[in-house]
Amino acid sequence: MSVTANISLIRERIAAAARRAGRSPDDITLMAVSKTHPPESIREAYDAGVRVFGENRVQEFAGKVDALRGLRDCEWHLIGHLQTNKSAKAVELFHSLDSVDSLKLAEKLDAAARKVGRTLPVLIEINVGGETAKSGVAPDSSALEELMIAAPRLESLSFRGLMTLPPWTDDPQDSRRYFRKLRDLRDTMAARKLPGVSLDELSMGMSQDFEVAVEEGSTCVRVGTAIFGERARG
Ligand SMILES: *Cc1c(COP(=O)(O)O)cnc(C)c1O
């Protein structure tokens, strides 16, 4: 199947999942995760109406960005772990950073954004499964509390919500409890009405579990393989 056909099928599946949950399909953004895929594939997704893209690595996207200059009104999001020494480059290349996982990184990004006079939208990545190999802050950790408390002074960052990558499974229903956990965490944090923090966005759901994520309140599904096909292993 072509990228275009894949996207239209995914949109239908998102809409059906939204209706099952009594939600409007318009409240869910389809992000095309284009890591490892060439600019031509990204262009195809753009032509099919996708405007939000996710990339995992600063270096890789830097190599593609020139070929993508002609695409108007796109948002490029960094969704992979970022080393603090690449903060300035990330601020230069990306519209948003969806994988903030430490106060130190948030401080570097804030400084880099201030320097170029822009506001950087960010999501905090939560390690819902408590997996040691994964980045993200633990749900009830002091690291998360520190980030929340620091938000008002990080004036060049705009905290928009939470992102997660649940433990890998081949049964999408296994992801449901992790998606619920992220939503519950968001609800609990939102109820505190912390200054400088808005938590409307829940970035959750990938190729194999995005419908479950939509049923559980996702506002952005990050879909790679189901749009572009399998990634080459490397
Ligand atoms: C690669 C990746 C995705 C997309 O995964 P697919 O299974 O290919 O849809 C989504 N989110 C993150 C953080 C990723 O690294």
PDB file of C-alpha atoms and ligand atoms in Angstrom:
ATOM      1  CA  MET A   1       0.000   0.000   0.000  1.00  0.00           C
ATOM      2  CA  SER A   2       1.099   3.545  -0.669  1.00  0.00           C
ATOM      3  CA  VAL A   3       1.793   6.168   1.982  1.00  0.00           C
ATOM      4  CA  THR A   4      -1.325   8.000   0.808  1.00  0.00           C
ATOM      5  CA  ALA A   5      -3.541   4.921   1.128  1.00  0.00           C
ATOM      6  CA  ASN A   6      -2.052   4.080   4.527  1.00  0.00           C
ATOM      7  CA  ILE A   7      -2.797   7.565   5.809  1.00  0.00           C
ATOM      8  CA  SER A   8      -6.386   7.538   4.689  1.00  0.00           C
ATOM      9  CA  LEU A   9      -6.953   4.162   6.342  1.00  0.00           C
ATOM     10  CA  ILE A  10      -5.330   5.356   9.577  1.00  0.00           C
ATOM     11  CA  ARG A  11      -7.501   8.470   9.579  1.00  0.00           C
ATOM     12  CA  GLU A  12     -10.593   6.282   9.263  1.00  0.00           C
ATOM     13  CA  ARG A  13      -9.423   4.094  12.125  1.00  0.00           C
ATOM     14  CA  ILE A  14      -8.719   7.138  14.315  1.00  0.00           C
ATOM     15  CA  ALA A  15     -12.174   8.518  13.557  1.00  0.00           C
ATOM     16  CA  ALA A  16     -13.853   5.197  14.375  1.00  0.00           C
ATOM     17  CA  ALA A  17     -11.947   4.889  17.665  1.00  0.00           C
ATOM     18  CA  ALA A  18     -12.841   8.486  18.541  1.00  0.00           C
ATOM     19  CA  ARG A  19     -16.528   7.844  17.898  1.00  0.00           C
ATOM     20  CA  ARG A  20     -16.449   4.718  20.080  1.00  0.00           C
ATOM     21  CA  ALA A  21     -15.135   6.883  22.895  1.00  0.00           C
ATOM     22  CA  GLY A  22     -17.604   9.709  22.246  1.00  0.00           C
ATOM     23  CA  ARG A  23     -14.815  12.024  21.100  1.00  0.00           C
ATOM     24  CA  SER A  24     -14.432  14.219  18.062  1.00  0.00           C
ATOM     25  CA  PRO A  25     -11.852  12.972  15.532  1.00  0.00           C
ATOM     26  CA  ASP A  26     -10.823  16.630  15.155  1.00  0.00           C
ATOM     27  CA  ASP A  27      -9.334  16.536  18.651  1.00  0.00           C
ATOM     28  CA  ILE A  28      -6.712  13.992  17.611  1.00  0.00           C
ATOM     29  CA  THR A  29      -3.614  14.914  15.637  1.00  0.00           C
ATOM     30  CA  LEU A  30      -1.991  12.332  13.421  1.00  0.00           C
ATOM     31  CA  MET A  31       1.771  12.746  13.702  1.00  0.00           C
ATOM     32  CA  ALA A  32       3.759  10.945  11.015  1.00  0.00           C
ATOM     33  CA  VAL A  33       6.952   9.556  12.541  1.00  0.00           C
ATOM     34  CA  SER A  34       9.423   9.819   9.696  1.00  0.00           C
ATOM     35  CA  LYS A  35      12.663   8.683  11.318  1.00  0.00           C
ATOM     36  CA  THR A  36      14.854   6.644   8.951  1.00  0.00           C
ATOM     37  CA  HIS A  37      12.607   7.594   6.011  1.00  0.00           C
ATOM     38  CA  PRO A  38      13.744   9.886   3.189  1.00  0.00           C
ATOM     39  CA  PRO A  39      12.364  13.331   2.346  1.00  0.00           C
ATOM     40  CA  GLU A  40      10.391  11.890  -0.607  1.00  0.00           C
ATOM     41  CA  SER A  41       8.301   9.763   1.756  1.00  0.00           C
ATOM     42  CA  ILE A  42       7.742  12.763   4.009  1.00  0.00           C
ATOM     43  CA  ARG A  43       6.588  14.750   1.001  1.00  0.00           C
ATOM     44  CA  GLU A  44       4.079  12.023   0.133  1.00  0.00           C
ATOM     45  CA  ALA A  45       2.630  12.208   3.636  1.00  0.00           C
ATOM     46  CA  TYR A  46       2.501  15.989   3.329  1.00  0.00           C
ATOM     47  CA  ASP A  47       0.610  15.711   0.053  1.00  0.00           C
ATOM     48  CA  ALA A  48      -1.850  13.420   1.826  1.00  0.00           C
ATOM     49  CA  GLY A  49      -2.532  16.236   4.294  1.00  0.00           C
ATOM     50  CA  VAL A  50      -0.208  15.438   7.201  1.00  0.00           C
ATOM     51  CA  ARG A  51       1.251  18.578   8.796  1.00  0.00           C
ATOM     52  CA  VAL A  52       2.795  17.242  11.989  1.00  0.00           C
ATOM     53  CA  PHE A  53       5.924  15.102  11.831  1.00  0.00           C
ATOM     54  CA  GLY A  54       8.041  13.385  14.461  1.00  0.00           C
ATOM     55  CA  GLU A  55      11.746  12.693  14.261  1.00  0.00           C
ATOM     56  CA  ASN A  56      13.925  10.963  16.833  1.00  0.00           C
ATOM     57  CA  ARG A  57      17.344  12.382  16.249  1.00  0.00           C
ATOM     58  CA  VAL A  58      18.644  15.904  15.748  1.00  0.00           C
ATOM     59  CA  GLN A  59      21.474  14.729  13.504  1.00  0.00           C
ATOM     60  CA  GLU A  60      19.269  12.731  11.192  1.00  0.00           C
ATOM     61  CA  PHE A  61      16.722  15.499  10.778  1.00  0.00           C
ATOM     62  CA  ALA A  62      19.458  18.072  10.175  1.00  0.00           C
ATOM     63  CA  GLY A  63      20.434  15.977   7.162  1.00  0.00           C
ATOM     64  CA  LYS A  64      16.917  16.090   5.717  1.00  0.00           C
ATOM     65  CA  VAL A  65      15.783  19.580   6.543  1.00  0.00           C
ATOM     66  CA  ASP A  66      17.106  21.275   3.412  1.00  0.00           C
ATOM     67  CA  ALA A  67      15.156  18.906   1.176  1.00  0.00           C
ATOM     68  CA  LEU A  68      11.992  19.774   3.113  1.00  0.00           C
ATOM     69  CA  ARG A  69      12.138  23.568   3.047  1.00  0.00           C
ATOM     70  CA  GLY A  70       9.367  23.839   0.479  1.00  0.00           C
ATOM     71  CA  LEU A  71       6.779  22.235   2.768  1.00  0.00           C
ATOM     72  CA  ARG A  72       4.669  25.000   4.261  1.00  0.00           C
ATOM     73  CA  ASP A  73       2.928  25.118   7.627  1.00  0.00           C
ATOM     74  CA  CYS A  74       4.501  21.953   8.985  1.00  0.00           C
ATOM     75  CA  GLU A  75       5.343  21.240  12.567  1.00  0.00           C
ATOM     76  CA  TRP A  76       8.465  19.197  13.184  1.00  0.00           C
ATOM     77  CA  HIS A  77       8.573  17.582  16.611  1.00  0.00           C
ATOM     78  CA  LEU A  78      11.508  15.929  18.285  1.00  0.00           C
ATOM     79  CA  ILE A  79      10.201  12.800  20.004  1.00  0.00           C
ATOM     80  CA  GLY A  80      13.447  11.024  20.888  1.00  0.00           C
ATOM     81  CA  HIS A  81      15.815  11.466  23.812  1.00  0.00           C
ATOM     82  CA  LEU A  82      17.897  14.629  23.517  1.00  0.00           C
ATOM     83  CA  GLN A  83      21.361  15.141  24.942  1.00  0.00           C
ATOM     84  CA  THR A  84      21.634  18.526  26.612  1.00  0.00           C
ATOM     85  CA  ASN A  85      24.591  19.562  24.419  1.00  0.00           C
ATOM     86  CA  LYS A  86      22.284  19.438  21.379  1.00  0.00           C
ATOM     87  CA  SER A  87      19.683  21.774  22.857  1.00  0.00           C
ATOM     88  CA  ALA A  88      20.538  24.786  20.690  1.00  0.00           C
ATOM     89  CA  LYS A  89      20.456  22.735  17.501  1.00  0.00           C
ATOM     90  CA  ALA A  90      17.137  21.184  18.512  1.00  0.00           C
ATOM     91  CA  VAL A  91      15.636  24.621  19.182  1.00  0.00           C
ATOM     92  CA  GLU A  92      16.834  25.762  15.773  1.00  0.00           C
ATOM     93  CA  LEU A  93      15.369  22.765  13.911  1.00  0.00           C
ATOM     94  CA  PHE A  94      12.198  21.789  15.726  1.00  0.00           C
ATOM     95  CA  HIS A  95       8.860  23.395  16.402  1.00  0.00           C
ATOM     96  CA  SER A  96       8.349  21.372  19.602  1.00  0.00           C
ATOM     97  CA  LEU A  97      10.189  19.061  21.912  1.00  0.00           C
ATOM     98  CA  ASP A  98       7.937  16.209  23.004  1.00  0.00           C
ATOM     99  CA  SER A  99      10.482  14.275  25.058  1.00  0.00           C
ATOM    100  CA  VAL A 100      11.670  16.498  27.912  1.00  0.00           C
ATOM    101  CA  ASP A 101      12.902  14.103  30.564  1.00  0.00           C
ATOM    102  CA  SER A 102      14.887  16.155  33.070  1.00  0.00           C
ATOM    103  CA  LEU A 103      15.052  19.574  34.647  1.00  0.00           C
ATOM    104  CA  LYS A 104      18.571  19.969  33.333  1.00  0.00           C
ATOM    105  CA  LEU A 105      17.391  19.473  29.750  1.00  0.00           C
ATOM    106  CA  ALA A 106      14.444  21.830  30.291  1.00  0.00           C
ATOM    107  CA  GLU A 107      16.828  24.512  31.580  1.00  0.00           C
ATOM    108  CA  LYS A 108      19.126  24.138  28.563  1.00  0.00           C
ATOM    109  CA  LEU A 109      16.206  24.302  26.153  1.00  0.00           C
ATOM    110  CA  ASP A 110      14.790  27.335  27.920  1.00  0.00           C
ATOM    111  CA  ALA A 111      18.119  29.130  27.645  1.00  0.00           C
ATOM    112  CA  ALA A 112      18.506  28.189  23.969  1.00  0.00           C
ATOM    113  CA  ALA A 113      14.963  29.316  23.130  1.00  0.00           C
ATOM    114  CA  ARG A 114      15.419  32.594  25.012  1.00  0.00           C
ATOM    115  CA  LYS A 115      18.611  33.277  23.108  1.00  0.00           C
ATOM    116  CA  VAL A 116      16.812  33.148  19.773  1.00  0.00           C
ATOM    117  CA  GLY A 117      13.727  34.911  21.107  1.00  0.00           C
ATOM    118  CA  ARG A 118      11.191  32.162  20.717  1.00  0.00           C
ATOM    119  CA  THR A 119       8.874  30.074  22.849  1.00  0.00           C
ATOM    120  CA  LEU A 120       9.344  26.335  22.586  1.00  0.00           C
ATOM    121  CA  PRO A 121       6.313  24.099  23.185  1.00  0.00           C
ATOM    122  CA  VAL A 122       7.279  21.026  25.215  1.00  0.00           C
ATOM    123  CA  LEU A 123       5.814  17.801  26.524  1.00  0.00           C
ATOM    124  CA  ILE A 124       7.200  15.905  29.479  1.00  0.00           C
ATOM    125  CA  GLU A 125       7.999  12.295  28.703  1.00  0.00           C
ATOM    126  CA  ILE A 126       6.738   9.911  31.345  1.00  0.00           C
ATOM    127  CA  ASN A 127       8.179   6.433  31.765  1.00  0.00           C
ATOM    128  CA  VAL A 128       4.860   4.771  32.598  1.00  0.00           C
ATOM    129  CA  GLY A 129       6.223   1.245  32.630  1.00  0.00           C
ATOM    130  CA  GLY A 130       9.183   2.042  34.892  1.00  0.00           C
ATOM    131  CA  GLU A 131      11.533   0.474  32.364  1.00  0.00           C
ATOM    132  CA  THR A 132      15.193   1.116  33.122  1.00  0.00           C
ATOM    133  CA  ALA A 133      16.216   1.088  29.450  1.00  0.00           C
ATOM    134  CA  LYS A 134      13.774   3.868  28.593  1.00  0.00           C
ATOM    135  CA  SER A 135      14.041   7.583  29.085  1.00  0.00           C
ATOM    136  CA  GLY A 136      11.291   9.630  30.673  1.00  0.00           C
ATOM    137  CA  VAL A 137      10.580  10.631  34.234  1.00  0.00           C
ATOM    138  CA  ALA A 138       8.760   8.313  36.619  1.00  0.00           C
ATOM    139  CA  PRO A 139       5.128   9.225  37.378  1.00  0.00           C
ATOM    140  CA  ASP A 140       5.505   9.909  41.103  1.00  0.00           C
ATOM    141  CA  SER A 141       9.095  11.068  41.126  1.00  0.00           C
ATOM    142  CA  SER A 142      10.854  14.071  42.548  1.00  0.00           C
ATOM    143  CA  ALA A 143      12.219  14.640  39.009  1.00  0.00           C
ATOM    144  CA  LEU A 144       8.691  15.262  37.762  1.00  0.00           C
ATOM    145  CA  GLU A 145       7.866  17.455  40.736  1.00  0.00           C
ATOM    146  CA  GLU A 146      11.015  19.518  40.111  1.00  0.00           C
ATOM    147  CA  LEU A 147      10.048  20.074  36.493  1.00  0.00           C
ATOM    148  CA  MET A 148       6.530  21.159  37.414  1.00  0.00           C
ATOM    149  CA  ILE A 149       7.727  23.570  40.060  1.00  0.00           C
ATOM    150  CA  ALA A 150      10.342  25.037  37.698  1.00  0.00           C
ATOM    151  CA  ALA A 151       7.865  25.642  34.862  1.00  0.00           C
ATOM    152  CA  PRO A 152       6.988  29.270  35.742  1.00  0.00           C
ATOM    153  CA  ARG A 153      10.605  30.406  35.675  1.00  0.00           C
ATOM    154  CA  LEU A 154      11.339  28.592  32.393  1.00  0.00           C
ATOM    155  CA  GLU A 155       9.600  31.382  30.553  1.00  0.00           C
ATOM    156  CA  SER A 156      10.730  30.426  27.062  1.00  0.00           C
ATOM    157  CA  LEU A 157       9.184  26.974  27.370  1.00  0.00           C
ATOM    158  CA  SER A 158       5.486  26.355  27.062  1.00  0.00           C
ATOM    159  CA  PHE A 159       4.502  23.190  28.942  1.00  0.00           C
ATOM    160  CA  ARG A 160       1.647  21.603  27.022  1.00  0.00           C
ATOM    161  CA  GLY A 161       1.237  18.080  28.324  1.00  0.00           C
ATOM    162  CA  LEU A 162       2.651  14.584  28.637  1.00  0.00           C
ATOM    163  CA  MET A 163       4.055  11.984  26.300  1.00  0.00           C
ATOM    164  CA  THR A 164       4.684   8.290  26.800  1.00  0.00           C
ATOM    165  CA  LEU A 165       5.991   5.158  25.163  1.00  0.00           C
ATOM    166  CA  PRO A 166       4.573   2.121  27.004  1.00  0.00           C
ATOM    167  CA  PRO A 167       6.403  -1.204  27.287  1.00  0.00           C
ATOM    168  CA  TRP A 168       6.521  -3.063  24.002  1.00  0.00           C
ATOM    169  CA  THR A 169       3.842  -5.697  23.485  1.00  0.00           C
ATOM    170  CA  ASP A 170       2.196  -7.353  20.519  1.00  0.00           C
ATOM    171  CA  ASP A 171      -1.254  -7.074  22.064  1.00  0.00           C
ATOM    172  CA  PRO A 172      -2.493  -3.476  21.851  1.00  0.00           C
ATOM    173  CA  GLN A 173      -4.884  -4.096  24.745  1.00  0.00           C
ATOM    174  CA  ASP A 174      -1.838  -4.458  27.010  1.00  0.00           C
ATOM    175  CA  SER A 175      -1.095  -0.781  26.417  1.00  0.00           C
ATOM    176  CA  ARG A 176      -4.460   0.358  27.710  1.00  0.00           C
ATOM    177  CA  ARG A 177      -3.545   0.453  31.377  1.00  0.00           C
ATOM    178  CA  TYR A 178      -0.443   2.520  30.614  1.00  0.00           C
ATOM    179  CA  PHE A 179      -2.446   4.998  28.584  1.00  0.00           C
ATOM    180  CA  ARG A 180      -4.926   5.243  31.452  1.00  0.00           C
ATOM    181  CA  LYS A 181      -2.075   5.769  33.831  1.00  0.00           C
ATOM    182  CA  LEU A 182      -0.794   8.688  31.765  1.00  0.00           C
ATOM    183  CA  ARG A 183      -4.258  10.215  31.558  1.00  0.00           C
ATOM    184  CA  ASP A 184      -4.828   9.802  35.312  1.00  0.00           C
ATOM    185  CA  LEU A 185      -1.464  11.396  36.015  1.00  0.00           C
ATOM    186  CA  ARG A 186      -2.372  14.310  33.767  1.00  0.00           C
ATOM    187  CA  ASP A 187      -5.746  14.715  35.483  1.00  0.00           C
ATOM    188  CA  THR A 188      -4.151  14.663  38.937  1.00  0.00           C
ATOM    189  CA  MET A 189      -1.510  17.192  37.931  1.00  0.00           C
ATOM    190  CA  ALA A 190      -3.997  19.417  36.120  1.00  0.00           C
ATOM    191  CA  ALA A 191      -6.180  19.520  39.248  1.00  0.00           C
ATOM    192  CA  ARG A 192      -3.289  21.190  41.129  1.00  0.00           C
ATOM    193  CA  LYS A 193      -3.508  24.136  38.731  1.00  0.00           C
ATOM    194  CA  LEU A 194       0.233  24.678  38.768  1.00  0.00           C
ATOM    195  CA  PRO A 195       1.323  28.027  37.395  1.00  0.00           C
ATOM    196  CA  GLY A 196       2.940  27.989  33.958  1.00  0.00           C
ATOM    197  CA  VAL A 197       1.749  24.497  33.136  1.00  0.00           C
ATOM    198  CA  SER A 198      -1.019  23.522  30.764  1.00  0.00           C
ATOM    199  CA  LEU A 199      -1.599  19.822  30.354  1.00  0.00           C
ATOM    200  CA  ASP A 200      -4.045  19.521  27.494  1.00  0.00           C
ATOM    201  CA  GLU A 201      -1.878  17.316  25.324  1.00  0.00           C
ATOM    202  CA  LEU A 202      -1.526  13.562  25.763  1.00  0.00           C
ATOM    203  CA  SER A 203       0.858  12.202  23.147  1.00  0.00           C
ATOM    204  CA  MET A 204       0.343   8.446  23.183  1.00  0.00           C
ATOM    205  CA  GLY A 205      -0.292   5.618  20.741  1.00  0.00           C
ATOM    206  CA  MET A 206       1.863   4.244  17.909  1.00  0.00           C
ATOM    207  CA  SER A 207       1.260   2.039  14.861  1.00  0.00           C
ATOM    208  CA  GLN A 208       0.045  -0.970  16.731  1.00  0.00           C
ATOM    209  CA  ASP A 209      -1.936   0.611  19.556  1.00  0.00           C
ATOM    210  CA  PHE A 210      -3.127   4.039  18.402  1.00  0.00           C
ATOM    211  CA  GLU A 211      -6.807   3.072  18.458  1.00  0.00           C
ATOM    212  CA  VAL A 212      -6.592   2.030  22.103  1.00  0.00           C
ATOM    213  CA  ALA A 213      -4.748   5.293  22.817  1.00  0.00           C
ATOM    214  CA  VAL A 214      -7.517   7.320  21.161  1.00  0.00           C
ATOM    215  CA  GLU A 215     -10.107   5.476  23.249  1.00  0.00           C
ATOM    216  CA  GLU A 216      -8.108   6.433  26.343  1.00  0.00           C
ATOM    217  CA  GLY A 217      -7.842  10.131  25.536  1.00  0.00           C
ATOM    218  CA  SER A 218      -4.816  10.599  23.295  1.00  0.00           C
ATOM    219  CA  THR A 219      -4.644  13.979  21.569  1.00  0.00           C
ATOM    220  CA  CYS A 220      -1.711  13.008  19.342  1.00  0.00           C
ATOM    221  CA  VAL A 221      -0.897   9.583  17.940  1.00  0.00           C
ATOM    222  CA  ARG A 222       2.654   9.058  16.686  1.00  0.00           C
ATOM    223  CA  VAL A 223       2.524   6.683  13.750  1.00  0.00           C
ATOM    224  CA  GLY A 224       5.561   5.522  11.790  1.00  0.00           C
ATOM    225  CA  THR A 225       5.466   1.958  10.494  1.00  0.00           C
ATOM    226  CA  ALA A 226       1.757   1.944   9.602  1.00  0.00           C
ATOM    227  CA  ILE A 227       2.345   4.967   7.354  1.00  0.00           C
ATOM    228  CA  PHE A 228       5.803   4.437   5.887  1.00  0.00           C
ATOM    229  CA  GLY A 229       6.315   0.675   6.240  1.00  0.00           C
ATOM    230  CA  GLU A 230       8.960  -1.173   8.225  1.00  0.00           C
ATOM    231  CA  ARG A 231      12.123   0.689   9.104  1.00  0.00           C
ATOM    232  CA  ALA A 232      15.443  -0.768   8.078  1.00  0.00           C
ATOM    233  CA  ARG A 233      17.198  -2.155  11.157  1.00  0.00           C
ATOM    234  CA  GLY A 234      20.483  -0.535  11.821  1.00  0.00           C
TER     235      GLY A 234
HETATM  236  C1  LIG B   1       9.521   5.282  16.320  1.00  0.00           C
HETATM  237  C2  LIG B   1       8.611   5.948  17.298  1.00  0.00           C
HETATM  238  C3  LIG B   1       7.223   6.006  17.073  1.00  0.00           C
HETATM  239  C4  LIG B   1       6.531   5.315  15.916  1.00  0.00           C
HETATM  240  O1  LIG B   1       6.557   3.945  16.068  1.00  0.00           O
HETATM  241  P1  LIG B   1       5.798   2.973  15.028  1.00  0.00           P
HETATM  242  O2  LIG B   1       5.638   1.720  15.793  1.00  0.00           O
HETATM  243  O3  LIG B   1       6.688   2.836  13.851  1.00  0.00           O
HETATM  244  O4  LIG B   1       4.501   3.611  14.690  1.00  0.00           O
HETATM  245  C5  LIG B   1       6.454   6.717  17.975  1.00  0.00           C
HETATM  246  N1  LIG B   1       6.995   7.331  19.057  1.00  0.00           N
HETATM  247  C6  LIG B   1       8.319   7.294  19.299  1.00  0.00           C
HETATM  248  C7  LIG B   1       8.847   8.002  20.492  1.00  0.00           C
HETATM  249  C8  LIG B   1       9.162   6.604  18.439  1.00  0.00           C
HETATM  250  O5  LIG B   1      10.463   6.550  18.713  1.00  0.00           O
END
